[in-house]
């Protein structure tokens, strides 16, 4: 059995290492520039892979929309099953790529696109075979969890910790994807697609991040016995499903509360299971590489659980149907939600719809205001 | 696709319900007495199932060694793949049953035998395909976790809580299997078999339970900032592997610390993943039924991960190679381990081998002494 890797950065190298045990040969690596250590296996031309019929699986670890998307499409069209670790691209093109794979009788798997090294997506699909998923989500971004943890356990300022994370290389120079919840948006959209078997456009997922959290908020939470985690959440609603990203406040002693550092914790809720949680490394060469390798191995052995996925029907994001209580602090005069009680220098609102809260908060931020909003976890 | 169920108690009924979504028909149910609600599907004679070639999978939810073991053996010999939720029987007969299944080209799966409703075993096997497991274990018994939680959070006495658990129906009239760690012993032996691909006789797994824990111990732990959980643990050693069951003490804020009620939390440690944890319901009709149903569905769809299991080589339990620090309290005069420091009315020993500690503690208990021992989690 032969596979090709598209991209040979952190994840691609991790995948190659994790395939060593399996007996699957990485026959080709597509990259840019030169990689003398790969010898003849290295190429910069996708056609070298597409034309090679001995390669039956191609795994993409490039990231971004293009050329990742066209490479996977071309690979499927040339008869190869595909694997991807690319949340951004998969969240946008899932329906199209699944549809081509089904037509051709090929597999497409993407465990590493949500949860990094946690086997979250395959278990979500598998549990859905016996039970109806009612809700899911959790802490899906390690960088923001590291920042929040340092603030809440270490008493350090947001800016300080962000700069440290950037220096350590696990926050980007432009930190927006992490701290504004864009990364989690793609992951929760993909999770919702699989849980509710449809396609939810990630652009419709409202996201509030942690850009404006201050030590004042942390102190307010501490007095309430709560801890803040940036959370992706999707749930079944009366008319369909809803997905959103926002900071949430968790009670002392909960599983989310006991999640230090860059850890991830993702859960599903279902009628028969109750709550089932998966906790582990949400990123990194070893773990994410394993998730890519395991998808390849599953396909090679004919037991890819993603083959059960269809995801063709539209999911309209019904965040107007979901009500939550929010902690608010900052430029909130005239925001128009009644406060149920005070919370230090902030307030806790009465239950309001997720869509109304996100719209109001985004409008304030767009006008240059600063607001920190976090919902109370159930 | 047709399946048969052996046993129609809590787990069997849960499995039947969880199969409803799948399109797999429960064509026969083997039970005792009469079950009019099942009509013609009910039988008390195993031969009715064995002789029916239209049934390709048999799932055993009876419990105990016999007739469960002979039923599964006969089912394999008559060409049916098998599923079991029976930790006791699987932990003893795993090697024999796997060997027959491989010879016949059939599947054998047993997710519900360890972890109840948690998809622990299939993920343990799957992760082992890409990485080398170095250690595993955690909280694998809900009844004892409920008891310990009530003592540590609710300040209630061991005997009181045990009686309540018995009245609620989730501790047996003879509570030994739970409180002496016998239940966990079977689960950790099976987990070790799959992680280290061999067969570890469950009779060789030393088990210390929570029978002699008192509020004095709980108070000692509280002062140390620790919480006690009955733990199954297996790990790779220099010469092979070791497995054992004992109370362990976890630090405040750890995942095991934040595990209230009857919850289970099982983790694997490996070279590339680091630590990966699975948390959820360790028992119950819905969750355990789902785990049985998912094994059946996986087999029906030709993607049973247990097909990778071989487990023929002997694993000698090397608990003499594992060193831990222990908290000891009770009749410990002359036990022969040096105390590193005091811990309230107890002591913390220097690192001692698991086998030496278990032998010494068991000898004291056999002579009618009372001792509570718990190791310090790393």
Short mmCIF file of N, CA, C and O in Angstrom, two decimals, chain B residues 90-91 94 188-201 309 311 315:
data_model
loop_
_atom_site.label_atom_id
_atom_site.label_comp_id
_atom_site.label_asym_id
_atom_site.label_seq_id
_atom_site.Cartn_x
_atom_site.Cartn_y
_atom_site.Cartn_z
N UNK B 90 -14.21 -12.54 29.41
CA UNK B 90 -13.23 -12.14 28.38
C UNK B 90 -11.82 -12.08 28.98
O UNK B 90 -10.85 -12.54 28.37
N UNK B 91 -11.70 -11.56 30.20
CA UNK B 91 -10.36 -11.44 30.78
C UNK B 91 -9.73 -12.82 30.97
O UNK B 91 -8.52 -12.97 30.91
N UNK B 94 -9.86 -14.66 26.76
CA UNK B 94 -9.56 -13.85 25.57
C UNK B 94 -8.70 -14.58 24.55
O UNK B 94 -9.02 -14.64 23.36
N UNK B 188 -8.67 -3.99 33.72
CA UNK B 188 -7.30 -3.56 33.45
C UNK B 188 -6.50 -4.68 32.78
O UNK B 188 -5.64 -4.42 31.93
N UNK B 189 -6.84 -5.93 33.10
CA UNK B 189 -6.17 -7.05 32.42
C UNK B 189 -6.50 -7.03 30.93
O UNK B 189 -5.61 -7.17 30.08
N UNK B 190 -7.78 -6.83 30.59
CA UNK B 190 -8.18 -6.78 29.18
C UNK B 190 -7.49 -5.60 28.48
O UNK B 190 -6.98 -5.72 27.36
N UNK B 191 -7.46 -4.45 29.14
CA UNK B 191 -6.82 -3.26 28.55
C UNK B 191 -5.34 -3.52 28.30
O UNK B 191 -4.79 -3.13 27.25
N UNK B 192 -4.68 -4.17 29.26
CA UNK B 192 -3.25 -4.48 29.10
C UNK B 192 -3.05 -5.45 27.93
O UNK B 192 -2.10 -5.31 27.14
N UNK B 193 -3.93 -6.44 27.81
CA UNK B 193 -3.84 -7.39 26.69
C UNK B 193 -3.81 -6.65 25.35
O UNK B 193 -2.98 -6.94 24.48
N UNK B 194 -4.72 -5.68 25.20
CA UNK B 194 -4.84 -4.98 23.92
C UNK B 194 -3.69 -3.98 23.73
O UNK B 194 -3.18 -3.83 22.62
N UNK B 195 -3.29 -3.31 24.81
CA UNK B 195 -2.23 -2.30 24.68
C UNK B 195 -0.89 -2.94 24.37
O UNK B 195 -0.09 -2.39 23.60
N UNK B 196 -0.62 -4.11 24.98
CA UNK B 196 0.70 -4.73 24.85
C UNK B 196 0.64 -6.02 24.04
O UNK B 196 1.59 -6.79 24.01
N UNK B 197 -0.50 -6.24 23.39
CA UNK B 197 -0.71 -7.36 22.48
C UNK B 197 -0.23 -8.69 23.03
O UNK B 197 0.71 -9.30 22.50
N UNK B 198 -0.88 -9.13 24.09
CA UNK B 198 -0.55 -10.42 24.68
C UNK B 198 -1.68 -10.86 25.57
O UNK B 198 -2.81 -10.36 25.45
N UNK B 199 -1.36 -11.80 26.47
CA UNK B 199 -2.39 -12.24 27.41
C UNK B 199 -1.82 -12.19 28.81
O UNK B 199 -0.83 -12.85 29.13
N UNK B 200 -2.48 -11.40 29.66
CA UNK B 200 -2.08 -11.24 31.05
C UNK B 200 -3.18 -11.87 31.89
O UNK B 200 -4.33 -11.41 31.86
N UNK B 201 -2.85 -12.93 32.59
CA UNK B 201 -3.84 -13.64 33.41
C UNK B 201 -4.37 -12.71 34.50
O UNK B 201 -3.59 -12.21 35.32
N UNK B 309 -6.41 -7.50 16.70
CA UNK B 309 -5.92 -8.05 17.96
C UNK B 309 -5.44 -9.48 17.78
O UNK B 309 -6.09 -10.27 17.09
N UNK B 311 -2.98 -11.10 20.63
CA UNK B 311 -3.01 -11.42 22.07
C UNK B 311 -2.61 -12.85 22.43
O UNK B 311 -3.10 -13.38 23.43
N UNK B 315 1.97 -12.45 28.79
CA UNK B 315 2.50 -11.28 29.50
C UNK B 315 2.65 -11.67 30.97
O UNK B 315 1.68 -12.00 31.64
#
